[in-house]
């Protein structure tokens, strides 16, 4: 019984003798398949007869092999020129270099031609991207298409390619990239097409990035986008500041709405026993407890350290009691810890000037 490779069969190659790594696909296999043209004549029929004869010979040789190993052996023979192709009506021997672009790239049809999505073998020499594959113009290179191809010696991109996705040549060992016939990369090249910042040659001349535009790359970083080769250089972290609920960078156009955090401060307006009012720059006010200064045990009245109100320690609402001398008022404003304390006026302790501050209710000051 004749052994056949199933329609959806895939096989990976990669041996010391045949160092490419590829995948056999249906469209490739059909180049050498029986066209079932019984009773017809012409180059296609002649090609079928020649390849069928060779297939029967090799099939007998490999009849005991698995589908995988048979595919490997047959592909080796195709690569070595032992089978035939119909090229514009001429029957020619299969040629690996001619076939390689047609079977070693994963492509997709798009407007104007095809896009290279990925490469199906490890490239260990100079990469020259073909201007066309199977008669279709190569107009685009997809994202991550040549990711981690670290054994290439250089990359040449034809003029037909007008679009390149992000990270297309990421981690390619910093090999030079040649843009054939271009003095400037088109704006349709993604901003991160050359994310590893490989050296770029425009029409044979190394781009020196003499003209750049500083742009925001993310919430964390910005960089300089070369206006000629569209490579991003000089990546750095944002120097952020906040204004009216928005976060900005001092060096680039980064902006992000982060909301508004109230910061209350003086001048403090007395509001009776309840406390005093502090205001935020946005106009919002907050009722805050009075802060009692240092006083002797048994004292009933003491002035608030912020608004000057004469506090009755024996009655009224919550109060903050300083347990240490704050005569060094010019050196300590107490705001760092006191603002946090106002959220909870019940029993708690805080620290100011490395000393303890008690936040209590007035009615608890002199409990037995």
Tab-separated table of C-alpha atoms in Angstrom:
chain	number	residue	atom	x	y	z
A	1	UNK	CA	0.000	0.000	0.000
A	2	UNK	CA	1.274	3.466	-0.883
A	3	UNK	CA	2.249	5.536	2.162
A	4	UNK	CA	1.070	9.157	2.139
A	5	UNK	CA	1.694	12.223	4.313
A	6	UNK	CA	-1.610	13.468	5.693
A	7	UNK	CA	-2.951	16.850	4.619
A	8	UNK	CA	-2.328	18.572	7.933
A	9	UNK	CA	0.944	16.845	8.691
A	10	UNK	CA	3.786	18.952	10.113
A	11	UNK	CA	7.414	17.970	10.575
A	12	UNK	CA	10.368	19.864	12.022
A	13	UNK	CA	13.853	19.424	10.598
A	14	UNK	CA	17.200	20.230	12.152
A	15	UNK	CA	20.262	18.026	11.907
A	16	UNK	CA	24.015	18.698	11.602
A	17	UNK	CA	23.872	17.651	7.955
A	18	UNK	CA	20.795	19.792	7.258
A	19	UNK	CA	21.035	22.685	9.722
A	20	UNK	CA	17.859	24.506	8.720
A	21	UNK	CA	14.763	24.199	10.853
A	22	UNK	CA	11.536	24.236	8.965
A	23	UNK	CA	8.005	22.931	8.716
A	24	UNK	CA	6.624	21.050	5.725
A	25	UNK	CA	3.227	22.444	4.819
A	26	UNK	CA	0.592	21.344	2.360
A	27	UNK	CA	1.367	24.118	-0.130
A	28	UNK	CA	5.006	23.025	-0.214
A	29	UNK	CA	4.249	19.328	-0.557
A	30	UNK	CA	1.910	19.994	-3.467
A	31	UNK	CA	4.814	21.383	-5.506
A	32	UNK	CA	5.991	17.809	-5.946
A	33	UNK	CA	2.724	15.881	-5.712
A	34	UNK	CA	0.776	13.918	-8.298
A	35	UNK	CA	-1.437	16.422	-10.160
A	36	UNK	CA	-3.851	13.638	-11.206
A	37	UNK	CA	-3.831	14.891	-14.749
A	38	UNK	CA	-4.474	11.594	-16.480
A	39	UNK	CA	-4.822	12.054	-20.179
A	40	UNK	CA	-3.292	15.505	-20.183
A	41	UNK	CA	0.097	16.712	-21.320
A	42	UNK	CA	2.382	19.646	-20.729
A	43	UNK	CA	4.995	20.769	-18.215
A	44	UNK	CA	2.858	20.101	-15.131
A	45	UNK	CA	2.110	16.560	-16.250
A	46	UNK	CA	5.747	15.959	-17.133
A	47	UNK	CA	6.773	17.213	-13.682
A	48	UNK	CA	4.268	14.857	-12.051
A	49	UNK	CA	5.546	11.831	-13.959
A	50	UNK	CA	9.161	12.594	-13.070
A	51	UNK	CA	8.425	13.184	-9.375
A	52	UNK	CA	6.088	10.191	-9.157
A	53	UNK	CA	8.813	7.922	-10.517
A	54	UNK	CA	11.288	9.273	-8.006
A	55	UNK	CA	8.708	9.001	-5.259
A	56	UNK	CA	8.114	5.340	-5.947
A	57	UNK	CA	11.826	4.606	-5.796
A	58	UNK	CA	12.342	6.511	-2.569
A	59	UNK	CA	9.043	5.266	-1.160
A	60	UNK	CA	10.256	1.695	-1.521
A	61	UNK	CA	13.468	2.670	0.251
A	62	UNK	CA	11.689	4.421	3.117
A	63	UNK	CA	8.562	2.245	3.285
A	64	UNK	CA	9.352	1.063	6.822
A	65	UNK	CA	9.962	4.548	8.199
A	66	UNK	CA	7.493	6.553	10.215
A	67	UNK	CA	5.692	9.453	8.537
A	68	UNK	CA	8.032	11.845	10.326
A	69	UNK	CA	11.241	10.196	9.213
A	70	UNK	CA	9.951	9.686	5.669
A	71	UNK	CA	9.153	13.402	5.441
A	72	UNK	CA	12.636	14.249	6.708
A	73	UNK	CA	14.341	12.053	4.102
A	74	UNK	CA	12.192	13.248	1.222
A	75	UNK	CA	12.793	16.896	2.139
A	76	UNK	CA	16.534	16.277	2.182
A	77	UNK	CA	16.347	14.943	-1.377
A	78	UNK	CA	14.237	17.890	-2.513
A	79	UNK	CA	16.793	20.241	-0.961
A	80	UNK	CA	19.567	18.375	-2.771
A	81	UNK	CA	17.916	18.936	-6.149
A	82	UNK	CA	16.695	15.376	-6.735
A	83	UNK	CA	13.119	16.358	-7.606
A	84	UNK	CA	11.670	18.675	-10.241
A	85	UNK	CA	9.625	21.860	-10.478
A	86	UNK	CA	7.636	23.574	-13.180
A	87	UNK	CA	9.014	27.110	-13.491
A	88	UNK	CA	7.174	29.085	-16.169
A	89	UNK	CA	6.811	25.970	-18.326
A	90	UNK	CA	10.378	24.749	-17.816
A	91	UNK	CA	11.099	21.577	-15.846
A	92	UNK	CA	14.011	22.367	-13.498
A	93	UNK	CA	15.626	20.530	-10.603
A	94	UNK	CA	14.549	21.526	-7.116
A	95	UNK	CA	16.916	24.085	-5.639
A	96	UNK	CA	17.118	24.701	-1.908
A	97	UNK	CA	18.045	28.368	-2.096
A	98	UNK	CA	15.105	29.051	-4.399
A	99	UNK	CA	12.724	27.024	-2.288
A	100	UNK	CA	13.830	28.347	1.089
A	101	UNK	CA	11.843	31.623	1.042
A	102	UNK	CA	8.718	29.702	0.040
A	103	UNK	CA	8.799	27.104	2.794
A	104	UNK	CA	10.800	28.586	5.665
A	105	UNK	CA	8.625	31.589	6.499
A	106	UNK	CA	5.191	31.556	8.073
A	107	UNK	CA	3.215	34.153	6.119
A	108	UNK	CA	-0.272	35.627	5.918
A	109	UNK	CA	-1.935	37.386	2.976
A	110	UNK	CA	-2.623	41.078	3.595
A	111	UNK	CA	-3.452	44.063	1.435
A	112	UNK	CA	-0.730	44.511	-1.166
A	113	UNK	CA	1.001	41.160	-0.635
A	114	UNK	CA	2.049	39.022	2.325
A	115	UNK	CA	3.281	39.527	5.876
A	116	UNK	CA	6.090	37.424	7.372
A	117	UNK	CA	4.770	36.306	10.758
A	118	UNK	CA	7.742	34.226	11.839
A	119	UNK	CA	10.704	32.276	10.579
A	120	UNK	CA	10.595	28.491	10.821
A	121	UNK	CA	14.270	27.760	11.090
A	122	UNK	CA	17.341	28.942	12.986
A	123	UNK	CA	19.279	31.393	10.845
A	124	UNK	CA	23.032	31.026	11.226
A	125	UNK	CA	24.165	33.403	8.493
A	126	UNK	CA	23.202	36.753	6.960
A	127	UNK	CA	19.441	37.172	6.611
A	128	UNK	CA	18.239	38.708	3.373
A	129	UNK	CA	14.476	39.016	3.522
A	130	UNK	CA	13.075	38.258	0.055
A	131	UNK	CA	11.040	40.939	-1.744
A	132	UNK	CA	8.481	38.293	-2.732
A	133	UNK	CA	7.391	34.807	-1.685
A	134	UNK	CA	5.522	32.552	-4.096
A	135	UNK	CA	4.994	35.513	-6.368
A	136	UNK	CA	3.463	37.641	-3.569
A	137	UNK	CA	5.188	40.881	-2.559
A	138	UNK	CA	6.531	40.933	1.009
A	139	UNK	CA	5.073	44.165	2.384
A	140	UNK	CA	5.137	43.590	6.140
A	141	UNK	CA	7.017	41.910	8.973
A	142	UNK	CA	4.932	40.946	11.984
A	143	UNK	CA	5.529	41.450	15.688
A	144	UNK	CA	8.238	39.192	17.191
A	145	UNK	CA	8.853	37.715	13.717
A	146	UNK	CA	12.587	37.156	14.246
A	147	UNK	CA	12.646	37.034	18.040
A	148	UNK	CA	15.731	35.370	19.573
A	149	UNK	CA	17.453	34.706	16.238
A	150	UNK	CA	20.860	35.251	17.820
A	151	UNK	CA	23.031	33.538	15.182
A	152	UNK	CA	22.412	35.953	12.314
A	153	UNK	CA	25.323	38.057	11.078
A	154	UNK	CA	23.221	40.848	9.551
A	155	UNK	CA	19.682	41.638	8.389
A	156	UNK	CA	18.700	43.154	5.049
A	157	UNK	CA	15.166	44.456	4.562
A	158	UNK	CA	13.966	45.169	1.008
A	159	UNK	CA	12.233	48.350	-0.082
A	160	UNK	CA	8.970	46.426	-0.539
A	161	UNK	CA	8.546	46.170	3.249
A	162	UNK	CA	6.534	49.157	4.436
A	163	UNK	CA	5.303	47.913	7.820
A	164	UNK	CA	7.226	46.306	10.687
A	165	UNK	CA	5.628	45.299	13.990
A	166	UNK	CA	6.924	45.736	17.523
A	167	UNK	CA	9.917	43.679	18.666
A	168	UNK	CA	10.311	42.171	15.186
A	169	UNK	CA	14.089	41.858	15.686
A	170	UNK	CA	14.255	41.687	19.469
A	171	UNK	CA	17.240	39.858	20.935
A	172	UNK	CA	19.103	39.350	17.658
A	173	UNK	CA	22.560	39.881	19.139
A	174	UNK	CA	22.756	43.534	18.068
A	175	UNK	CA	23.505	42.653	14.430
A	176	UNK	CA	23.300	45.471	11.866
A	177	UNK	CA	20.043	46.043	10.011
A	178	UNK	CA	20.206	47.349	6.434
A	179	UNK	CA	17.195	49.186	5.003
A	180	UNK	CA	17.750	48.854	1.271
A	181	UNK	CA	17.041	51.944	-0.818
A	182	UNK	CA	15.878	54.093	2.105
A	183	UNK	CA	17.282	57.271	3.614
A	184	UNK	CA	14.582	57.272	6.296
A	185	UNK	CA	12.375	54.609	7.876
A	186	UNK	CA	8.669	55.147	7.108
A	187	UNK	CA	6.308	56.122	9.917
A	188	UNK	CA	4.508	52.809	9.353
A	189	UNK	CA	7.445	51.059	11.013
A	190	UNK	CA	6.222	50.490	14.572
A	191	UNK	CA	7.725	52.665	17.290
A	192	UNK	CA	9.366	49.560	18.796
A	193	UNK	CA	10.239	47.756	15.566
A	194	UNK	CA	13.917	47.874	16.569
A	195	UNK	CA	13.404	47.505	20.315
A	196	UNK	CA	16.886	46.081	20.891
A	197	UNK	CA	18.401	49.181	19.234
A	198	UNK	CA	20.406	47.289	16.617
A	199	UNK	CA	22.554	49.570	14.455
A	200	UNK	CA	20.571	50.642	11.380
A	201	UNK	CA	22.071	51.427	7.966
A	202	UNK	CA	20.017	53.693	5.735
A	203	UNK	CA	21.007	53.137	2.123
A	204	UNK	CA	24.361	51.818	3.357
A	205	UNK	CA	25.088	54.660	5.827
A	206	UNK	CA	24.991	54.056	9.581
A	207	UNK	CA	22.307	56.167	11.259
A	208	UNK	CA	23.828	58.342	14.002
A	209	UNK	CA	20.477	59.426	15.541
A	210	UNK	CA	21.278	63.102	15.111
A	211	UNK	CA	17.604	64.114	15.093
A	212	UNK	CA	15.401	62.784	17.891
A	213	UNK	CA	12.057	63.455	19.560
A	214	UNK	CA	11.579	62.716	23.244
A	215	UNK	CA	8.444	60.614	23.787
A	216	UNK	CA	6.697	58.822	26.625
A	217	UNK	CA	7.043	55.043	26.314
A	218	UNK	CA	5.041	53.889	29.318
A	219	UNK	CA	3.887	54.966	32.751
A	220	UNK	CA	7.466	54.480	33.906
A	221	UNK	CA	9.819	55.496	31.080
A	222	UNK	CA	10.497	57.869	28.204
A	223	UNK	CA	13.114	57.836	25.453
A	224	UNK	CA	14.429	59.554	22.328
A	225	UNK	CA	12.819	58.409	19.058
A	226	UNK	CA	15.207	58.819	16.129
A	227	UNK	CA	13.456	60.765	13.393
A	228	UNK	CA	15.444	58.930	10.702
A	229	UNK	CA	15.523	55.215	11.582
A	230	UNK	CA	12.727	55.206	14.213
A	231	UNK	CA	14.894	53.524	16.847
A	232	UNK	CA	14.334	54.478	20.485
A	233	UNK	CA	17.505	55.363	22.400
A	234	UNK	CA	18.358	56.911	25.785
A	235	UNK	CA	15.540	55.271	27.728
A	236	UNK	CA	15.127	56.706	31.228
A	237	UNK	CA	12.625	56.773	34.078
A	238	UNK	CA	10.147	59.632	34.326
A	239	UNK	CA	10.827	62.462	36.760
A	240	UNK	CA	7.282	62.714	38.026
A	241	UNK	CA	5.419	65.487	39.784
A	242	UNK	CA	1.734	65.980	40.543
A	243	UNK	CA	-0.454	69.029	39.996
A	244	UNK	CA	-4.223	69.335	40.435
A	245	UNK	CA	-4.741	65.595	40.394
A	246	UNK	CA	-2.553	64.980	37.330
A	247	UNK	CA	0.839	63.314	37.206
A	248	UNK	CA	3.400	64.746	34.790
A	249	UNK	CA	7.019	64.139	33.793
A	250	UNK	CA	9.498	67.005	33.882
A	251	UNK	CA	11.271	65.706	30.753
A	252	UNK	CA	8.545	64.494	28.364
A	253	UNK	CA	4.863	64.681	27.526
A	254	UNK	CA	3.797	61.982	30.002
A	255	UNK	CA	0.542	62.766	31.813
A	256	UNK	CA	-1.778	60.635	33.882
A	257	UNK	CA	-4.799	61.465	36.008
A	258	UNK	CA	-4.149	60.165	39.513
A	259	UNK	CA	-6.843	62.039	41.459
A	260	UNK	CA	-6.433	64.657	44.185
A	261	UNK	CA	-5.102	64.035	47.710
A	262	UNK	CA	-6.101	66.762	50.150
A	263	UNK	CA	-3.313	68.382	52.124
A	264	UNK	CA	-4.758	70.527	54.892
A	265	UNK	CA	-2.850	73.412	56.428
A	266	UNK	CA	-3.298	76.871	57.918
A	267	UNK	CA	-4.289	79.548	58.388
A	268	UNK	CA	-6.438	77.799	60.997
A	269	UNK	CA	-9.872	79.213	61.755
A	270	UNK	CA	-11.302	78.747	65.251
A	271	UNK	CA	-14.517	76.747	65.401
A	272	UNK	CA	-15.188	76.769	69.135
A	273	UNK	CA	-14.852	73.711	71.318
A	274	UNK	CA	-15.241	71.437	68.255
A	275	UNK	CA	-11.797	72.393	66.983
A	276	UNK	CA	-10.527	74.560	64.152
A	277	UNK	CA	-10.822	74.556	60.364
A	278	UNK	CA	-7.871	73.798	58.083
A	279	UNK	CA	-8.018	74.236	54.311
A	280	UNK	CA	-6.637	72.484	51.215
A	281	UNK	CA	-5.380	74.335	48.161
A	282	UNK	CA	-8.406	72.997	46.270
A	283	UNK	CA	-10.770	74.898	48.592
A	284	UNK	CA	-11.995	71.983	50.727
A	285	UNK	CA	-11.902	72.563	54.509
A	286	UNK	CA	-11.555	70.074	57.344
A	287	UNK	CA	-12.554	70.349	60.998
A	288	UNK	CA	-9.577	69.297	63.086
A	289	UNK	CA	-9.136	68.855	66.810
A	290	UNK	CA	-7.434	71.457	68.935
A	291	UNK	CA	-3.854	70.743	69.962
A	292	UNK	CA	-3.178	71.437	73.626
A	293	UNK	CA	0.265	72.720	74.495
A	294	UNK	CA	2.354	71.793	77.499
A	295	UNK	CA	0.527	72.419	80.768
A	296	UNK	CA	0.775	71.505	84.392
A	297	UNK	CA	-1.307	68.675	85.855
A	298	UNK	CA	-4.585	70.084	87.040
A	299	UNK	CA	-4.599	73.014	84.634
A	300	UNK	CA	-8.017	73.496	83.143
A	301	UNK	CA	-7.307	75.952	80.342
A	302	UNK	CA	-4.588	75.894	77.709
A	303	UNK	CA	-4.278	77.523	74.309
A	304	UNK	CA	-4.482	75.520	71.042
A	305	UNK	CA	-1.038	75.425	69.447
A	306	UNK	CA	-2.512	76.025	66.001
A	307	UNK	CA	-5.409	78.433	66.260
A	308	UNK	CA	-4.822	79.923	69.742
A	309	UNK	CA	-8.276	78.993	71.021
A	310	UNK	CA	-8.468	78.742	74.814
A	311	UNK	CA	-9.290	75.078	75.362
A	312	UNK	CA	-11.259	73.899	78.370
A	313	UNK	CA	-9.573	70.639	79.220
A	314	UNK	CA	-12.363	69.593	81.526
A	315	UNK	CA	-15.148	69.552	78.937
A	316	UNK	CA	-15.870	69.517	75.223
A	317	UNK	CA	-14.810	67.350	72.273
A	318	UNK	CA	-11.597	65.481	71.400
A	319	UNK	CA	-8.215	67.060	71.839
A	320	UNK	CA	-4.597	66.224	71.036
A	321	UNK	CA	-2.297	66.438	74.047
A	322	UNK	CA	1.405	67.021	73.547
A	323	UNK	CA	3.377	64.983	76.093
A	324	UNK	CA	6.671	66.727	75.444
A	325	UNK	CA	8.000	70.229	75.076
A	326	UNK	CA	7.456	71.776	71.634
A	327	UNK	CA	9.199	75.034	72.368
A	328	UNK	CA	11.320	74.398	69.245
A	329	UNK	CA	8.318	75.363	67.135
A	330	UNK	CA	10.429	76.702	64.280
A	331	UNK	CA	12.038	73.300	63.796
A	332	UNK	CA	8.924	71.114	64.085
A	333	UNK	CA	5.546	71.842	62.526
A	334	UNK	CA	4.135	68.452	63.652
A	335	UNK	CA	2.162	68.190	60.395
A	336	UNK	CA	3.664	64.868	59.302
A	337	UNK	CA	2.060	62.918	62.116
A	338	UNK	CA	-0.762	65.178	63.228
A	339	UNK	CA	-2.566	65.180	59.875
A	340	UNK	CA	-2.630	61.397	59.960
A	341	UNK	CA	-3.946	61.419	63.513
A	342	UNK	CA	-7.096	63.398	62.719
A	343	UNK	CA	-8.785	60.402	61.100
A	344	UNK	CA	-9.285	58.761	64.499
A	345	UNK	CA	-9.577	60.820	67.654
A	346	UNK	CA	-10.029	57.865	69.989
A	347	UNK	CA	-7.287	56.376	72.128
A	348	UNK	CA	-4.091	56.099	70.121
A	349	UNK	CA	-0.470	57.166	70.181
A	350	UNK	CA	1.713	58.819	67.583
A	351	UNK	CA	5.273	60.086	67.360
A	352	UNK	CA	6.531	63.620	66.879
A	353	UNK	CA	10.125	64.757	67.340
A	354	UNK	CA	10.931	61.208	68.484
A	355	UNK	CA	8.568	61.554	71.470
A	356	UNK	CA	5.132	60.181	72.170
A	357	UNK	CA	1.993	62.205	71.525
A	358	UNK	CA	-1.323	61.094	73.036
A	359	UNK	CA	-4.540	61.590	71.105
A	360	UNK	CA	-7.433	61.297	73.518
A	361	UNK	CA	-10.959	62.414	74.278
A	362	UNK	CA	-11.154	65.271	76.738
A	363	UNK	CA	-13.515	63.337	78.955
A	364	UNK	CA	-10.838	60.628	79.253
A	365	UNK	CA	-8.044	62.955	80.354
A	366	UNK	CA	-8.727	62.677	84.025
A	367	UNK	CA	-10.378	59.271	84.344
A	368	UNK	CA	-9.677	57.436	87.547
